Coordinates of C-alpha atoms and ligand atoms in Angstrom, one line a residue:
M17 CA 0.4 -0.2 -0.2
R18 CA 2.6 2.3 1.1
V19 CA 4.6 2.2 -2.2
Y20 CA 1.6 2.4 -4.3
T21 CA 0.7 5.8 -2.6
K22 CA 4.4 6.7 -3.2
R23 CA 3.8 5.6 -6.8
L24 CA 0.9 7.5 -6.8
L25 CA 2.3 10.9 -5.3
I26 CA 5.2 10.3 -7.9
A27 CA 2.7 10.3 -11.0
I28 CA 1.0 13.3 -9.7
V29 CA 4.0 15.3 -9.2
C30 CA 5.0 14.0 -13.2
L31 CA 1.3 15.5 -14.1
L32 CA 2.1 19.0 -12.1
L33 CA 5.3 19.3 -13.8
I34 CA 4.0 18.3 -17.3
W35 CA 1.1 20.9 -17.0
L36 CA 3.6 23.8 -15.1
V37 CA 5.9 23.5 -18.5
T38 CA 2.8 23.4 -20.9
L39 CA 1.3 26.8 -19.2
Y40 CA 4.9 28.7 -18.8
S41 CA 5.5 27.6 -22.5
S42 CA 2.1 28.7 -24.0
M43 CA 2.8 32.1 -22.0
I44 CA 6.3 33.4 -22.9
E45 CA 6.6 35.4 -26.2
V46 CA 8.2 32.8 -28.8
P47 CA 11.4 35.1 -29.6
R48 CA 11.1 36.6 -33.2
S49 CA 14.0 34.8 -35.1
L50 CA 12.4 31.8 -34.2
L51 CA 9.3 33.1 -36.5
E52 CA 10.0 33.0 -40.4
A53 CA 10.8 36.0 -41.9
H54 CA 7.3 36.4 -43.7
D55 CA 5.5 35.7 -40.2
V56 CA 7.1 38.7 -39.3
Q57 CA 6.5 40.6 -42.0
N58 CA 2.6 39.5 -42.1
M59 CA 2.1 40.3 -38.6
E60 CA 3.7 43.8 -39.4
K61 CA 1.2 44.5 -42.1
R62 CA -1.4 43.0 -40.3
I63 CA -0.8 45.8 -37.6
E64 CA -0.1 48.7 -40.1
I65 CA -3.4 47.7 -41.6
L66 CA -5.2 47.6 -38.1
H67 CA -3.4 51.3 -37.4
Q68 CA -4.9 52.8 -40.6
E69 CA -8.3 51.3 -40.4
L70 CA -7.6 53.0 -36.7
N71 CA -6.7 56.3 -37.9
Y72 CA -10.0 55.9 -41.0
Q73 CA -12.3 55.3 -38.0
K74 CA -10.8 58.7 -36.3
V75 CA -11.3 60.4 -39.3
Q76 CA -15.1 59.5 -39.8
T77 CA -15.3 60.5 -35.9
N78 CA -13.9 63.5 -36.3
Q79 CA -16.0 64.5 -39.6
L80 CA -18.9 63.5 -38.2
K81 CA -18.6 65.1 -35.2
I82 CA -18.1 68.6 -37.2
K83 CA -21.2 68.2 -39.1
L84 CA -23.4 67.3 -35.8
E85 CA -21.7 70.8 -34.3
E86 CA -22.7 72.6 -37.4
V87 CA -26.0 71.2 -37.3
K88 CA -26.8 72.2 -33.7
S89 CA -25.7 75.8 -34.4
A90 CA -27.3 76.2 -37.2
Q91 CA -30.6 74.9 -35.6
E92 CA -30.1 76.9 -32.6
A93 CA -29.2 80.0 -34.6
R94 CA -32.8 79.6 -36.1
G95 CA -34.0 79.3 -32.3
I96 CA -34.8 75.3 -32.4
N97 CA -33.1 74.0 -29.6
I98 CA -32.1 70.0 -30.1
N99 CA -30.3 67.7 -27.9
D100 CA -27.4 65.4 -29.0
D101 CA -30.5 62.2 -28.7
E102 CA -32.2 63.7 -31.8
L103 CA -28.7 64.8 -33.5
G104 CA -27.9 61.4 -33.4
R105 CA -30.8 60.5 -35.4
V106 CA -30.1 63.5 -38.1
D107 CA -28.0 61.2 -40.6
D108 CA -30.6 61.2 -43.6
F109 CA -29.7 64.2 -45.5
D110 CA -28.0 63.8 -48.9
S111 CA -24.5 62.7 -48.9
P112 CA -22.6 65.7 -49.0
L113 CA -19.6 66.3 -51.2
I114 CA -16.3 66.0 -49.5
L115 CA -13.0 66.6 -51.0
P116 CA -10.1 66.0 -48.5
I117 CA -7.1 67.8 -48.8
L118 CA -3.8 65.6 -49.1
V119 CA -0.7 67.3 -48.2
M120 CA 2.3 65.5 -49.3
A121 CA 5.2 66.3 -46.8
C122 CA 8.9 64.5 -46.1
D123 CA 11.6 67.2 -44.2
R124 CA 10.8 70.2 -44.6
V125 CA 9.5 72.1 -41.5
T126 CA 7.9 74.8 -44.0
V127 CA 5.2 72.4 -44.1
E128 CA 3.9 74.8 -42.0
R129 CA 3.6 78.3 -44.2
C130 CA 1.8 75.5 -46.6
L131 CA -0.6 74.5 -43.7
D132 CA -1.1 77.9 -42.9
N133 CA -2.5 78.9 -45.5
L134 CA -4.6 76.1 -46.3
V135 CA -6.1 76.6 -42.8
K136 CA -6.6 80.6 -43.5
Y137 CA -8.7 80.1 -46.7
R138 CA -11.0 76.8 -45.9
P139 CA -14.6 77.8 -45.6
D140 CA -15.6 74.6 -44.3
K141 CA -13.5 71.7 -42.3
T142 CA -16.1 69.2 -43.4
I143 CA -16.1 70.0 -47.1
F144 CA -12.3 70.0 -47.0
P145 CA -11.0 67.8 -44.3
I146 CA -7.1 68.0 -44.4
I147 CA -5.3 64.8 -44.2
V148 CA -0.9 65.5 -44.1
S149 CA 0.5 62.2 -46.0
Q150 CA 4.5 62.5 -44.3
D151 CA 7.2 60.3 -45.7
C152 CA 11.0 60.2 -44.5
D153 CA 10.6 60.2 -40.8
H154 CA 11.5 63.7 -40.2
N155 CA 11.3 64.4 -36.6
A156 CA 11.1 68.2 -36.8
T157 CA 8.3 68.3 -39.5
Y158 CA 6.4 65.6 -37.8
H159 CA 6.5 68.0 -34.8
V160 CA 5.2 71.0 -37.0
I161 CA 2.4 68.5 -38.5
K162 CA 1.3 67.2 -34.6
K163 CA 0.8 71.4 -34.2
F164 CA -2.4 71.3 -36.7
T165 CA -2.6 67.9 -35.8
D166 CA -3.6 67.9 -32.5
S167 CA -5.6 71.8 -31.9
D168 CA -7.5 70.5 -35.3
P169 CA -9.6 67.2 -35.1
S170 CA -10.2 67.7 -39.3
I171 CA -6.4 67.7 -39.9
N172 CA -5.1 64.5 -39.8
V173 CA -1.5 63.1 -40.2
V174 CA -0.3 59.9 -41.5
K175 CA 2.9 58.3 -42.1
Q176 CA 4.3 56.5 -45.4
P177 CA 5.3 53.2 -43.2
D178 CA 7.5 51.8 -46.2
Q179 CA 11.5 53.6 -45.3
S180 CA 13.4 51.1 -46.9
V181 CA 15.6 51.5 -48.9
I182 CA 15.2 51.6 -52.8
P183 CA 17.6 49.4 -54.6
L184 CA 18.8 51.5 -58.1
P185 CA 22.2 50.3 -60.4
R186 CA 24.5 53.2 -59.9
A187 CA 23.6 55.7 -62.4
K188 CA 19.7 56.0 -61.3
V189 CA 20.8 56.4 -57.5
K190 CA 21.0 59.8 -58.9
F191 CA 17.1 60.0 -59.0
V192 CA 16.3 58.3 -55.7
G193 CA 14.0 61.2 -54.6
Y194 CA 12.1 60.8 -58.1
Y195 CA 11.4 57.0 -56.5
K196 CA 10.6 58.1 -53.0
I197 CA 8.4 60.4 -54.3
A198 CA 6.6 58.1 -56.9
R199 CA 6.3 55.6 -53.5
H200 CA 4.4 57.9 -51.4
F201 CA 2.2 59.1 -53.9
K202 CA 1.3 55.4 -54.3
F203 CA 1.0 54.7 -50.4
A204 CA -1.0 58.6 -50.0
L205 CA -3.4 57.7 -52.8
N206 CA -4.0 54.6 -51.6
Y207 CA -4.6 56.0 -48.5
V208 CA -7.5 57.9 -49.0
F209 CA -8.9 56.1 -52.0
N210 CA -9.0 52.9 -50.5
T211 CA -8.8 52.7 -46.7
L212 CA -9.9 56.1 -46.1
G213 CA -13.1 55.7 -48.9
Y214 CA -13.1 59.1 -50.1
E215 CA -14.7 59.9 -53.5
A216 CA -11.9 62.0 -54.6
V217 CA -8.2 63.8 -53.3
I218 CA -6.9 67.5 -53.5
I219 CA -3.5 67.0 -53.7
V220 CA -0.7 69.5 -52.5
E221 CA 3.1 69.3 -52.0
D222 CA 4.1 71.0 -49.1
D223 CA 5.7 74.2 -50.6
L224 CA 2.9 75.1 -52.3
D225 CA 1.2 78.7 -51.5
I226 CA -2.4 78.6 -52.4
S227 CA -4.8 81.6 -53.7
P228 CA -8.0 82.7 -51.3
D229 CA -10.1 80.8 -54.2
F230 CA -8.6 78.0 -53.8
Y231 CA -11.1 75.9 -52.5
E232 CA -13.7 77.4 -54.3
Y233 CA -12.0 76.5 -57.7
F234 CA -11.7 73.0 -57.0
L235 CA -15.3 73.0 -55.7
G236 CA -16.3 74.8 -58.6
T237 CA -14.6 72.4 -61.7
Y238 CA -15.8 69.1 -59.3
S239 CA -19.0 68.5 -61.2
L240 CA -16.8 69.1 -64.5
L241 CA -14.9 66.1 -63.8
V242 CA -17.9 63.9 -63.0
Q243 CA -19.8 65.0 -65.6
D244 CA -16.9 65.3 -68.9
P245 CA -15.6 61.5 -69.2
S246 CA -12.7 63.3 -71.4
L247 CA -11.3 65.0 -68.5
W248 CA -9.1 63.4 -65.6
C249 CA -8.0 66.0 -63.8
I250 CA -8.4 69.8 -62.7
S251 CA -5.2 71.5 -61.7
A252 CA -4.6 74.7 -59.8
W253 CA -1.3 75.3 -62.0
N254 CA -0.6 77.3 -65.5
D255 CA 2.8 76.4 -67.1
N256 CA 2.8 79.7 -68.7
G257 CA 1.6 81.6 -66.0
K258 CA 4.2 84.2 -66.2
P259 CA 2.6 88.4 -65.6
D260 CA 4.1 88.8 -69.4
V261 CA 2.0 86.0 -70.8
I262 CA -1.5 85.5 -69.1
D263 CA -4.4 88.1 -68.7
M264 CA -4.6 89.4 -65.2
S265 CA -7.6 90.6 -65.9
T266 CA -9.7 87.5 -66.7
P267 CA -9.3 85.2 -63.1
E268 CA -12.2 83.4 -63.8
L269 CA -10.7 82.1 -67.4
L270 CA -10.4 78.5 -67.5
H271 CA -8.8 76.4 -70.2
R272 CA -8.7 72.6 -71.3
T273 CA -5.0 71.0 -71.4
D274 CA -3.3 67.7 -72.3
F275 CA -0.6 68.3 -70.8
F276 CA -0.9 67.3 -66.7
P277 CA 0.5 70.5 -64.8
G278 CA 0.4 69.2 -61.4
L279 CA 1.4 71.4 -58.5
G280 CA -2.4 70.9 -57.0
W281 CA -4.6 69.0 -58.4
M282 CA -7.6 66.8 -57.9
I283 CA -8.7 63.2 -59.4
R284 CA -11.5 61.2 -58.4
K285 CA -10.9 57.9 -57.2
H286 CA -12.1 55.8 -60.2
T287 CA -9.2 57.1 -62.1
W288 CA -6.9 56.3 -59.6
M289 CA -8.1 52.3 -59.4
K290 CA -6.9 52.5 -63.2
L291 CA -3.4 54.6 -62.5
E292 CA -2.7 52.7 -59.5
S293 CA -2.1 49.1 -60.7
K294 CA 0.2 50.4 -63.3
W295 CA 2.0 53.3 -61.5
P296 CA 5.1 54.1 -62.3
P297 CA 8.4 54.0 -59.8
A298 CA 9.6 57.3 -60.6
F299 CA 8.8 60.5 -62.1
F300 CA 5.2 59.8 -62.2
D301 CA 4.4 63.4 -62.9
D302 CA 5.9 63.1 -66.7
W303 CA 4.6 59.7 -66.8
L304 CA 1.2 61.6 -66.1
R305 CA 1.9 63.5 -69.4
N306 CA 2.6 60.7 -71.1
P307 CA -1.4 60.4 -73.0
E308 CA -1.3 56.4 -73.2
N309 CA -1.3 56.6 -69.3
T310 CA -3.9 58.6 -68.8
E311 CA -6.7 57.8 -72.0
G312 CA -5.8 60.7 -73.9
K313 CA -7.8 62.2 -71.5
A314 CA -7.6 66.1 -70.4
C315 CA -7.0 68.6 -67.6
I316 CA -8.7 71.8 -66.6
R317 CA -6.3 74.4 -66.0
P318 CA -6.5 78.0 -64.9
E319 CA -5.3 81.3 -66.8
I320 CA -3.9 82.4 -63.8
S321 CA -2.4 80.0 -61.2
R322 CA -4.1 79.4 -57.9
T323 CA -0.8 77.8 -56.6
Y324 CA 2.4 78.9 -55.7
T325 CA 5.5 77.0 -55.3
F326 CA 8.0 78.3 -52.6
G327 CA 10.2 74.8 -53.1
K328 CA 13.5 76.6 -54.2
V329 CA 15.4 73.6 -52.5
G330 CA 13.6 70.5 -53.7
V331 CA 14.2 67.3 -55.7
S332 CA 14.8 68.9 -58.6
K333 CA 16.8 71.5 -57.7
G334 CA 17.2 75.6 -58.1
L335 CA 17.5 76.4 -61.5
F336 CA 14.1 75.5 -63.0
F337 CA 12.5 77.3 -59.6
E338 CA 14.9 80.8 -60.6
N339 CA 13.8 80.6 -64.4
H340 CA 10.3 79.4 -64.6
L341 CA 8.9 78.8 -61.0
K342 CA 9.2 81.9 -59.3
T343 CA 7.6 84.6 -61.3
N344 CA 4.6 82.3 -61.9
V345 CA 1.6 84.4 -60.9
L346 CA -0.4 83.6 -57.7
N347 CA -4.1 84.6 -58.5
K348 CA -5.5 87.1 -55.8
Q349 CA -8.9 88.1 -56.9
F350 CA -11.1 85.8 -55.6
V351 CA -14.0 84.3 -57.6
E352 CA -17.0 82.5 -57.4
F353 CA -16.5 79.3 -59.3
T354 CA -19.2 78.0 -57.9
K355 CA -21.6 80.6 -59.6
L356 CA -20.2 81.0 -63.3
D357 CA -21.4 78.5 -65.7
L358 CA -18.7 76.5 -66.9
N359 CA -20.3 74.3 -69.2
Y360 CA -17.9 76.2 -72.0
L361 CA -15.2 74.0 -70.7
L362 CA -17.1 70.8 -71.7
K363 CA -15.6 68.8 -74.5
K364 CA -18.6 68.9 -76.8
F365 CA -18.9 72.6 -76.8
Y366 CA -15.0 73.3 -76.1
D367 CA -13.6 71.8 -79.3
P368 CA -16.2 73.1 -81.7
S369 CA -16.2 76.6 -80.1
L370 CA -12.4 76.7 -80.6
D371 CA -12.3 75.1 -83.8
T372 CA -14.6 77.7 -84.9
L373 CA -12.3 80.2 -83.1
L374 CA -9.1 79.5 -84.8
D375 CA -10.8 79.4 -88.4
S376 CA -12.0 82.6 -88.1
M377 CA -8.7 84.3 -86.8
P378 CA -6.4 86.0 -88.9
T379 CA -3.1 84.1 -89.4
T380 CA 0.3 86.0 -89.0
T381 CA 4.1 85.4 -88.1
I382 CA 5.6 85.5 -85.3
E383 CA 8.3 87.9 -87.0
E384 CA 4.9 90.5 -88.1
L385 CA 3.7 90.1 -84.5
E386 CA 6.5 91.3 -83.6
D387 CA 6.5 94.8 -85.8
M388 CA 2.3 94.9 -84.9
R389 CA 1.6 97.2 -82.5
A390 CA -0.2 95.9 -79.1
G391 CA -3.5 95.2 -79.7
T392 CA -6.5 93.4 -79.1
V393 CA -7.5 91.5 -81.7
P394 CA -6.2 88.3 -81.2
V395 CA -4.1 86.7 -83.8
K396 CA -3.3 82.9 -84.8
L397 CA 0.4 81.6 -85.2
T398 CA 1.0 78.1 -86.8
Y399 CA 4.3 75.8 -87.2
L400 CA 5.0 72.7 -88.5
N401 CA 7.0 70.9 -86.7
S402 CA 9.2 70.8 -83.3
K403 CA 11.8 73.2 -84.2
S404 CA 8.7 75.8 -85.4
Y405 CA 7.1 75.4 -82.8
Q406 CA 9.9 76.1 -80.3
H407 CA 11.1 78.9 -81.9
Q408 CA 7.7 81.1 -81.5
A409 CA 7.0 79.6 -77.9
R410 CA 10.4 80.8 -77.0
M411 CA 9.5 84.4 -78.7
L412 CA 6.7 84.2 -76.9
G413 CA 7.7 83.7 -73.6
L414 CA 6.5 80.4 -73.2
M415 CA 8.1 77.6 -72.2
D416 CA 8.9 75.9 -74.9
D417 CA 9.6 71.8 -73.9
F418 CA 7.8 68.7 -74.0
R419 CA 6.4 65.4 -72.3
S420 CA 6.0 62.3 -74.7
G421 CA 5.7 65.1 -77.3
V422 CA 2.8 66.9 -75.8
P423 CA 4.2 70.7 -75.2
R424 CA 3.5 72.4 -72.2
T425 CA -0.2 73.2 -71.7
A426 CA -1.3 72.4 -74.8
Y427 CA -4.5 71.0 -76.1
R428 CA -4.9 69.3 -78.9
G429 CA -1.9 70.9 -79.9
I430 CA -3.2 74.1 -79.6
V431 CA -0.9 76.6 -77.0
T432 CA -2.3 80.3 -76.0
C433 CA -1.4 82.9 -74.4
K434 CA -1.2 87.0 -74.0
Y435 CA 1.3 88.5 -76.3
R436 CA 1.5 92.4 -75.6
G437 CA -2.3 92.6 -74.8
R438 CA -3.4 90.2 -77.4
R439 CA -4.3 86.4 -76.9
V440 CA -2.0 84.2 -79.2
Y441 CA -3.1 81.1 -80.4
L442 CA -0.2 79.2 -81.6
A443 CA -1.6 76.1 -83.5
P444 CA -0.1 73.3 -85.9
A445 CA -0.5 74.3 -89.5
F446 CA -1.1 70.5 -90.0
R447 CA -4.1 68.6 -88.9
W448 CA -3.7 67.6 -85.8
E449 CA -4.8 64.0 -84.7
K450 CA -2.0 63.2 -81.7
Y451 CA 1.2 64.0 -80.4
D452 CA 4.2 63.1 -81.8
P453 CA 6.8 61.5 -78.5
S454 CA 9.4 62.1 -81.1
W455 CA 9.5 66.0 -80.3
G456 CA 11.6 66.9 -77.8
Ligands
LIG5 C1 8.9 67.9 -58.3 C2 7.6 68.2 -58.7 C3 6.1 68.0 -58.0 C4 6.6 66.2 -58.6 C5 8.0 65.7 -58.4 C6 7.4 64.1 -59.2 C7 7.9 70.9 -59.6 C8 8.0 72.1 -59.5 N1 7.8 69.9 -58.9 O1 9.4 68.1 -57.6 O2 5.6 68.6 -58.3 O3 5.6 66.0 -57.1 O4 9.1 66.3 -59.3 O5 8.5 63.6 -59.8 O6 7.4 70.5 -61.0 N2 8.2 64.5 -51.2 C9 8.2 62.8 -50.6 N3 9.7 62.1 -49.9 C10 10.6 62.8 -50.9 C11 11.3 63.9 -51.3 C12 10.5 64.4 -51.2 O7 7.5 62.8 -50.1 O8 11.7 61.7 -50.4 C13 7.7 65.4 -51.0 C14 7.7 66.6 -50.7 O9 7.3 66.5 -49.2 C15 6.7 67.3 -51.8 C16 6.6 66.5 -53.1 O10 7.3 65.1 -53.0 O11 5.4 67.1 -51.7 C17 7.9 66.9 -54.4 O12 9.1 67.1 -53.6 P1 10.5 68.4 -54.0 O13 11.5 68.2 -53.1 O14 9.2 69.5 -53.5 O15 10.5 68.3 -55.3 P2 10.2 68.8 -56.7 O16 11.5 69.1 -57.6 O17 9.5 70.1 -56.8
LIG6 MN1 8.5 71.2 -54.8

């Protein structure tokens, strides 16, 4: 009997030991090194997705809060008292238009100047929530951005999570900045459209100033983007926006262009869905200037720019800035675009009226134009090849470069500007069908 008890005791102690060991091993964390590398990556990805979803919820909640506060104060102003319970049910008004502003930041603390202006001119926090996407893991810049996000729930920040080194052949190392920019844009646009689920976005770079009517411009032109399938973007920038070649008296004037201007631009989600799968690894702006990548669609651009870039120190260095960007005029007059009839910009009206206008216009040469006195009668100049285009563009004071054969600001080969008070059209002397990528 004693032997039996002893054995039982030993068996119990053994079982207890096994149980303790099992319990302990299930509680301690398996060291990272023991996990397969791809398990760690998967876990990191899942954490990142959870993090983004959390951010999304935060943005949504904030927007709802702002909306409710606005309804409440509007009701109070009308003498109606409404309690929070009732407000909770105010959810059946038409889904309102939201045009988030996506600010692309990296390592420049001067993003403060950009954000200051975005905040200063913003007419409505609900329509225009601000999302700052920060690349580059630059702490000082992050702190500047945090100042804005901490004090205003309609401003949020997200960090570009992939800071890995981009492997490049030696000859391309000098372009690494452009690779990083393209990677960041892809992340940020996916974040806005896929994670946050917005229908459209206005993209602003951290070195841009905006005009007082910047928001009004995008609000007014948004319906063009929705209505006209031949448009893919609205841009705030005129590449030929220097004071001598624009009409300062018509700040309301807008144009169609086949040359993607960038520098403050709006696209819709369905366009991004088409671009995302083929997004280039670098030089995304020039890639967007290749009609093959945008299905030959056009953008809207203003006569007078609604943005100004103060980024002399940037990825593409200072010469371009000194020669072209510095003197581009930022519009100062507020135009009520939402109250204007902008239908003339729809392809079905714009193209035939441009054709009729050009047909009815006297043709002259650049030399004759030089000798002519300043006047108001519009004239047409014609070009036959890239050389004659560039010669005349230079004489007029325009940028003379091409991307994928498209001259800056051109629409169906036609470039328009002001020259000594007169509107001038520089148009192909031949029947234009498409751009020739060998030009330039
Ligand atoms: C130029 C264009 C810019 C375009 C870019 C893409 C002009 C005046 N500027 O950039 O519109 O987007 O080429 O090829 O034509 N950034 C990052 N990560 C980086 C470096 C920069 O996200 O590692 C961001 C910046 O914060 C900024 C944008 O990318 O928002 C452009 O960078 P910038 O240094 O201003 O380069 P540009 O030469 O102006
Ligand atoms: Mn820049």
